[in-house]
Protein backbone atom coordinates (compact mmCIF):
# COMPACT_ATOMS: atom_id res chain seq x y z
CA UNK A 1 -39.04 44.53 4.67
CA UNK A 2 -41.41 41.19 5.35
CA UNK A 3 -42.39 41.62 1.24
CA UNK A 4 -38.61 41.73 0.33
CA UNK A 5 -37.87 39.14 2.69
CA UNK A 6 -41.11 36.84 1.00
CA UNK A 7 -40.14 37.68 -2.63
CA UNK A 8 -36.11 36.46 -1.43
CA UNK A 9 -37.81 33.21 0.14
CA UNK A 10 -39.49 32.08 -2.79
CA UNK A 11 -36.81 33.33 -5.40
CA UNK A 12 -34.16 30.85 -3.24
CA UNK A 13 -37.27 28.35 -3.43
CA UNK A 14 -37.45 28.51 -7.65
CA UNK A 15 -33.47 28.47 -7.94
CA UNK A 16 -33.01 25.02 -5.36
CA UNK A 17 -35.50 23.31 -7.44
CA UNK A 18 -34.26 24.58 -10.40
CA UNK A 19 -30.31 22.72 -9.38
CA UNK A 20 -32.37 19.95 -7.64
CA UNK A 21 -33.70 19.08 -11.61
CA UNK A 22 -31.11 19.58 -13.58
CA UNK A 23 -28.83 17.32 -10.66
CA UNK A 24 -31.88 14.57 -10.95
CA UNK A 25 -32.07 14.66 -14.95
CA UNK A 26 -28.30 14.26 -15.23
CA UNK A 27 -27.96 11.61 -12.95
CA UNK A 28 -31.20 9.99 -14.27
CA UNK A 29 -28.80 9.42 -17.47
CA UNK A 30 -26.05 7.92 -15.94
CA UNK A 31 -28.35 5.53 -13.50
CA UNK A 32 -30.06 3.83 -16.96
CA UNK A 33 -26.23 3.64 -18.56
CA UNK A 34 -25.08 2.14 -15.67
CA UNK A 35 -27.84 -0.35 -14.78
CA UNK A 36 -27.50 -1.71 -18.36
CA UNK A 37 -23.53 -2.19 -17.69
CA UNK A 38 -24.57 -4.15 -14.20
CA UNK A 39 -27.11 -5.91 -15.19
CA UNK A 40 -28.70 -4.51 -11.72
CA UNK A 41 -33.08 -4.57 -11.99
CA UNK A 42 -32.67 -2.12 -8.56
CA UNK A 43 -30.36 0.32 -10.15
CA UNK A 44 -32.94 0.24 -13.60
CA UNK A 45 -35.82 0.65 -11.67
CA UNK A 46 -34.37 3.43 -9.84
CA UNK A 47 -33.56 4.87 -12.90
CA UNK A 48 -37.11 4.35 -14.39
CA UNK A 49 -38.15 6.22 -10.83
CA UNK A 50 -35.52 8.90 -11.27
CA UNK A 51 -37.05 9.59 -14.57
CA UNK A 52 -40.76 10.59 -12.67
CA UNK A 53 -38.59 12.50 -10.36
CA UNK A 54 -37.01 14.67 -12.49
CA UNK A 55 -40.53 15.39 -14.44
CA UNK A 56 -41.89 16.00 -11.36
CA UNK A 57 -39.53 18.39 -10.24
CA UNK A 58 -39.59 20.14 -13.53
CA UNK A 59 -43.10 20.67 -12.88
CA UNK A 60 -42.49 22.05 -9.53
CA UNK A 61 -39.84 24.10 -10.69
CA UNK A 62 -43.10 25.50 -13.26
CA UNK A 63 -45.58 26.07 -10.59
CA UNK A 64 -43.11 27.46 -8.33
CA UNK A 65 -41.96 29.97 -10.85
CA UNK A 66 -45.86 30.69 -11.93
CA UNK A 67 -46.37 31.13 -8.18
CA UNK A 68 -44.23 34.38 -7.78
CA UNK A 69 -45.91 36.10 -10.56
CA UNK A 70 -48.25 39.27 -9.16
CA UNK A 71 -51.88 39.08 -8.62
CA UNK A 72 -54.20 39.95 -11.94
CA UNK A 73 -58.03 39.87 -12.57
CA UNK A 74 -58.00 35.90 -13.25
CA UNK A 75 -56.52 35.69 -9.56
CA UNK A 76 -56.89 38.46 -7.24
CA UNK A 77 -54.55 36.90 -4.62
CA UNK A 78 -51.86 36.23 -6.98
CA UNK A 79 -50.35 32.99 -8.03
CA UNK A 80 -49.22 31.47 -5.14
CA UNK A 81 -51.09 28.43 -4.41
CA UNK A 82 -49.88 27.69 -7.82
CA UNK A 83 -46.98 25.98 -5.74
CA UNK A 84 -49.42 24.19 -3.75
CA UNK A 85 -50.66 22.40 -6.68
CA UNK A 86 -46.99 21.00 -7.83
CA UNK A 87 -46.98 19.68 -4.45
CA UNK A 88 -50.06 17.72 -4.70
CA UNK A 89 -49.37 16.46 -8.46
CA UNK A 90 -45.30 15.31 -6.82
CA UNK A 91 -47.26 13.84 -3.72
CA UNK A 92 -49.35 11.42 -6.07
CA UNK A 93 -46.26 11.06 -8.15
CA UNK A 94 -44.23 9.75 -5.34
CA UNK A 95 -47.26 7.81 -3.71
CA UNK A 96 -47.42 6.03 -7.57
CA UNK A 97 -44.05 5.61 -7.51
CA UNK A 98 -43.36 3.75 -4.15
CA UNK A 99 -46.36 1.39 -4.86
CA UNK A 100 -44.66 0.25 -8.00
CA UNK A 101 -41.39 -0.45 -6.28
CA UNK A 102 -42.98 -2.10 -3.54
CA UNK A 103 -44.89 -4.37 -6.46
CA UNK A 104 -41.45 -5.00 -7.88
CA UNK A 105 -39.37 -5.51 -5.20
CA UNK A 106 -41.61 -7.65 -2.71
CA UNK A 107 -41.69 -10.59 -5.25
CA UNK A 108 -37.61 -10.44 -5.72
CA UNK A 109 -37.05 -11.10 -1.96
CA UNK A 110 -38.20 -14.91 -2.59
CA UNK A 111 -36.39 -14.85 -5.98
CA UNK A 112 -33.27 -12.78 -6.13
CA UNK A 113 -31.40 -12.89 -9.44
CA UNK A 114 -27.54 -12.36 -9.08
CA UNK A 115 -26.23 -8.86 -10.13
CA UNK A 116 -22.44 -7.38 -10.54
CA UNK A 117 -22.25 -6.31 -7.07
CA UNK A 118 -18.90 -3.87 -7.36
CA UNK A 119 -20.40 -2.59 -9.96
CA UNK A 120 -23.57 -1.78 -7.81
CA UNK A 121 -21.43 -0.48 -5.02
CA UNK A 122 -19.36 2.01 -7.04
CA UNK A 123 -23.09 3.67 -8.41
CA UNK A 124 -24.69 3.75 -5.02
CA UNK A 125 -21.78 5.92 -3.12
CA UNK A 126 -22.11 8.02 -6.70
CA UNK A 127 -25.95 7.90 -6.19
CA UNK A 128 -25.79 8.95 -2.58
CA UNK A 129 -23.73 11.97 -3.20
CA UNK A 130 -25.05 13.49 -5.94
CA UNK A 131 -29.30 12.98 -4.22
CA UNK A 132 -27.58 13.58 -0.74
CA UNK A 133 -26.34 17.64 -2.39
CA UNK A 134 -29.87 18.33 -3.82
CA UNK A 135 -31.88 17.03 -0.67
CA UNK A 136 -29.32 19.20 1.77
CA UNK A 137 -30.02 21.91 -0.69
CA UNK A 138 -33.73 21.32 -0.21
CA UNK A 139 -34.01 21.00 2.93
CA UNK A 140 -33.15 24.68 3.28
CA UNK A 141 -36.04 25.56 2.07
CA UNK A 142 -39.77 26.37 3.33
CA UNK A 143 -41.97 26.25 1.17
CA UNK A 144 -44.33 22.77 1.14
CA UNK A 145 -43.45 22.61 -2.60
CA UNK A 146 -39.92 21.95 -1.83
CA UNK A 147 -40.49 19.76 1.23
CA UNK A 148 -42.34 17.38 -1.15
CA UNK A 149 -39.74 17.13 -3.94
CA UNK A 150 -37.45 16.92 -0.88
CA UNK A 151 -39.17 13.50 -0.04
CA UNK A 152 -38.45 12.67 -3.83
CA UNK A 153 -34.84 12.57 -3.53
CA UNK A 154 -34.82 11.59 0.10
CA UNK A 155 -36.23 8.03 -1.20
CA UNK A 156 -33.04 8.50 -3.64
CA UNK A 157 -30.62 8.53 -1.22
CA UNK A 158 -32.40 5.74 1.31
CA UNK A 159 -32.41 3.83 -1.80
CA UNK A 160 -28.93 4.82 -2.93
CA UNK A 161 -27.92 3.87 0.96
CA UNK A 162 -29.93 0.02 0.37
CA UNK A 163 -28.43 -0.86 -2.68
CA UNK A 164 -24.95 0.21 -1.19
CA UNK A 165 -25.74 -2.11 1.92
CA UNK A 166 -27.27 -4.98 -0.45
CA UNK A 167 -24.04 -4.92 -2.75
CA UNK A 168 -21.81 -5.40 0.18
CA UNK A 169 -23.85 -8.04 1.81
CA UNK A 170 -24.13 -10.02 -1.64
CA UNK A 171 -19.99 -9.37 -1.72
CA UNK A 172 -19.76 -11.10 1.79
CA UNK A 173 -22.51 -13.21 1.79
CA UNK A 174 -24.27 -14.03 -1.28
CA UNK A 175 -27.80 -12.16 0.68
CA UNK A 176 -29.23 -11.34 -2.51
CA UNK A 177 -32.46 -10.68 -1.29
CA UNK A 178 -31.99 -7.63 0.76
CA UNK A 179 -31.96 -5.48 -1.25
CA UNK A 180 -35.76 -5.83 -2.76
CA UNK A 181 -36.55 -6.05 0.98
CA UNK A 182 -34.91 -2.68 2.35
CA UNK A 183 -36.48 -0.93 -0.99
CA UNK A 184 -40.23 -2.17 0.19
CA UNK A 185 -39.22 -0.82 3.88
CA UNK A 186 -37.65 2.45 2.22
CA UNK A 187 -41.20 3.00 -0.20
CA UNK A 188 -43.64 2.55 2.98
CA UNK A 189 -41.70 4.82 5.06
CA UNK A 190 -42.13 7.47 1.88
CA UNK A 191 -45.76 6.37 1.58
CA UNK A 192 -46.06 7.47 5.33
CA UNK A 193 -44.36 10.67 4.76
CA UNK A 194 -46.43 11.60 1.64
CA UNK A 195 -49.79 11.19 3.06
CA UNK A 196 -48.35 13.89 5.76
CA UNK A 197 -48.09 16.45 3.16
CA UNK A 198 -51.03 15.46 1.16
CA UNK A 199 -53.12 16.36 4.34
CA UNK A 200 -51.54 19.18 5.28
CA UNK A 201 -51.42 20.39 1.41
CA UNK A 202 -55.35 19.59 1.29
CA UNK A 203 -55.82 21.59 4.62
CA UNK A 204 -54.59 24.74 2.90
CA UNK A 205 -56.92 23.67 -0.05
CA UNK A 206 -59.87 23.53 2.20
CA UNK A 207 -58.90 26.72 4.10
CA UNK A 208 -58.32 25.44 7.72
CA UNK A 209 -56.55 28.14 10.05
CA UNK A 210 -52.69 27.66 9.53
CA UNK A 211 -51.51 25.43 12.70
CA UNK A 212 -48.87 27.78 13.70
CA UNK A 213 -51.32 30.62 13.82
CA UNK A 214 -53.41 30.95 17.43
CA UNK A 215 -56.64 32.86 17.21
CA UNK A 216 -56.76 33.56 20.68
CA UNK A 217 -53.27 34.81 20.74
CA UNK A 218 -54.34 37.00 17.75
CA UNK A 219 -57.18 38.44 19.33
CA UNK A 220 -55.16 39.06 22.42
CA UNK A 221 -52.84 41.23 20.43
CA UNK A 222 -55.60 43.14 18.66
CA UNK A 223 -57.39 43.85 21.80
CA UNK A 224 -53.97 45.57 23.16
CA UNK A 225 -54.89 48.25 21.12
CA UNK A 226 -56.53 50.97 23.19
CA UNK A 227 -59.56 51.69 20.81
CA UNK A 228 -60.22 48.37 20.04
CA UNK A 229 -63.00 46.68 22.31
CA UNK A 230 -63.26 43.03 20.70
CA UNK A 231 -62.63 41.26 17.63
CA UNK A 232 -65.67 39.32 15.24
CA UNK A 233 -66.00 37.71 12.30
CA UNK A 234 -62.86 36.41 12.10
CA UNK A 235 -60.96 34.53 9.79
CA UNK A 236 -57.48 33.28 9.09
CA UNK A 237 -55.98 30.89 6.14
CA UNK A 238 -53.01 30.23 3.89
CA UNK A 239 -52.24 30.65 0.23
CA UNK A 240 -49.57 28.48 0.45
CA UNK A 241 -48.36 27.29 3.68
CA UNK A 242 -46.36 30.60 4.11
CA UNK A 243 -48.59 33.33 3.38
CA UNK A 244 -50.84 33.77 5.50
CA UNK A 245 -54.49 35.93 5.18
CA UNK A 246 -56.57 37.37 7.32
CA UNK A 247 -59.90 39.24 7.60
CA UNK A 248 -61.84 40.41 10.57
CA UNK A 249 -64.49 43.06 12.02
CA UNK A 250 -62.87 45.62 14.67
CA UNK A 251 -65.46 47.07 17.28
CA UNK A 252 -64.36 50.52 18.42
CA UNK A 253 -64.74 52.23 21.62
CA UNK A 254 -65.88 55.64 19.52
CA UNK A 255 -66.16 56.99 15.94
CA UNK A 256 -63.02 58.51 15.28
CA UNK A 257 -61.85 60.20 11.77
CA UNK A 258 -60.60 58.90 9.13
CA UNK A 259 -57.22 59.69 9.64
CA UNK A 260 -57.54 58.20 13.50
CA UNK A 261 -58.85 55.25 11.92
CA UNK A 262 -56.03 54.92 9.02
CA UNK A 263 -53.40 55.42 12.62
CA UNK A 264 -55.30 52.07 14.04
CA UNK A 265 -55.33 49.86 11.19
CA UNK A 266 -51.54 50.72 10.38
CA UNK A 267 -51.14 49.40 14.26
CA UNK A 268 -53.62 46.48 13.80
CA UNK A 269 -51.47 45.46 11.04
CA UNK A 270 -48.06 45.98 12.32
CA UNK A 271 -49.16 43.86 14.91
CA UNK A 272 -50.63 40.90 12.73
CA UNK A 273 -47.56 41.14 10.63
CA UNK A 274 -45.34 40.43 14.05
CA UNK A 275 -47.95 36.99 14.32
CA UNK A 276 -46.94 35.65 10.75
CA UNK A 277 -49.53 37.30 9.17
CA UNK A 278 -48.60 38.95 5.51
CA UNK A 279 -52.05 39.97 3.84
CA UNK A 280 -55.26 41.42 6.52
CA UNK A 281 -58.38 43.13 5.49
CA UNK A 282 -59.89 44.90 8.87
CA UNK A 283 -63.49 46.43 9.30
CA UNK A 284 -64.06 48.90 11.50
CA UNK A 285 -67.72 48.81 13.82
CA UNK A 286 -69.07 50.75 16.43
CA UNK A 287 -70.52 48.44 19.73
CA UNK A 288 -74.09 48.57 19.01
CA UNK A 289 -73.73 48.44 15.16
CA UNK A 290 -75.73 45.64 13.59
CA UNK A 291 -72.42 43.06 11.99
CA UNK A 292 -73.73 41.33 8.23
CA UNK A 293 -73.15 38.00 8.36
CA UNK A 294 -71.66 37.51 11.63
């Protein structure tokens, strides 16, 4: 059930940002058409952006699809921090990205050049839509591959939402400069929101215990089990954010059989599955056997 369940998660995870790309790359087209028409730098720099979007979501779409393949001699635990890595690269990507807006945009708030603002206006509320669809779409979704590319096309819409705002205020009142200022305020709220997921991404890397996993709480459970006297050598990480490993020594009460022991790890597992945790490897010791490397 929890494998069928995982396999379904990351399956819906390969086929949002497989409609999040081809939603990007289409509208990536119309953006460069329709900044030449307006004469609007914002709408062809958010093209030019667009454009390292949509690669960047093509290579998530890549890793994410690499990431459900099975386990092999190359990688023993399978492919899945495959996904992890697409979520780095579109981290940088973004972090790249916002920096070069922010280059481009702070010097236009002192200098604004005039634009056709209707023409600005009908692209935004068209830009808004179609990013606003593929980040709800997103959204859904759990993996940290998708929350990253999520950011991507959240900075879409914010910036969809500015140049809407900007081409009504030049309409009304000739403020040509805010738009180049709420792009630099939209880029360092993304900049903030990257380095979130590049920690949390690099956490995984560096195999920290998964936050939503308490040891204490696991070796509460464990020691429910009447056989079980304590818990040693411990130790819990992540493949990708969602799957979660874990190893650890048992110390029985008694020797027991094989086939009592085979009864107590099915139960030690059930009951690490119930905590979030899909992969365990369990040792069994007796209380005054000597542990290796604990």
């Amino acid at each position: 059930m929890g494998h069928h369940h995982n396999h379904h998660r990351h399956g819906q995870s390969t086929k949002n940002l497989k409609v999040a790309f081809f939603l990007n790359l289409s509208f990536t087209v119309i953006e460069f058409i329709g900044g030449l028409l307006t004469g609007s730098m914002a709408i062809m720099s958010d093209a030019l952006h667009d454009l390292g979007d949509s690669i960047s979501i093509g290579l998530s779409w890549y890793f994410q699809n690499l990431s459900e393949k099975k386990r092999d001699n190359t990688f023993s635990y399978g492919y899945k921090r495959f996904s992890l890595l697409g979520a780095i690269i579109n981290a940088v990507v973004l972090l790249v990205g916002s920096v070069i807006i922010i280059s481009k945009a702070a010097p236009a708030i002192m200098n604004p050049s005039q634009v056709d603002e209707k023409g600005m206006l009908y692209i935004a509320i068209f830009g808004v839509v179609v990013n606003g669809v593929a980040v709800l779409r997103l959204r859904k979704g759990s993996s940290i591959n998708e929350r990253v590319i999520s950011l991507h096309l959240l900075e879409d819409v914010l910036g969809w939402v500015a140049v809407l705002i900007g081409s009504l205020l030049i309409m009304y009142f000739d403020w040509y400069f805010i738009d180049p200022l709420l792009s630099v305020l939209i880029a360092l709220f993304i900049i903030y929101n990257v380095f979130v997921n590049i920690k949390k991404s690099f956490q995984i890397i560096l195999q920290a215990t998964p936050k939503e996993i308490d040891i204490e709480k696991v070796h509460k459970k464990l020691r429910t089990i009447p056989e079980v006297l304590e818990i040693h050598d411990c130790h819990i990480w992540s493949m990708d954010g969602e799957y979660h490993v874990f190893s650890a020594h048992l110390v029985l009460d008694k020797s027991y059989d094989l086939r009592l022991q085979a009864a107590i790890k099915k139960r030690a597992k059930h009951l690490l599955h119930e905590l979030g945790i899909e992969h365990s490897t369990l040792e069994f010791e007796l209380k005054d056997e000597h542990c290796d490397g604990c």
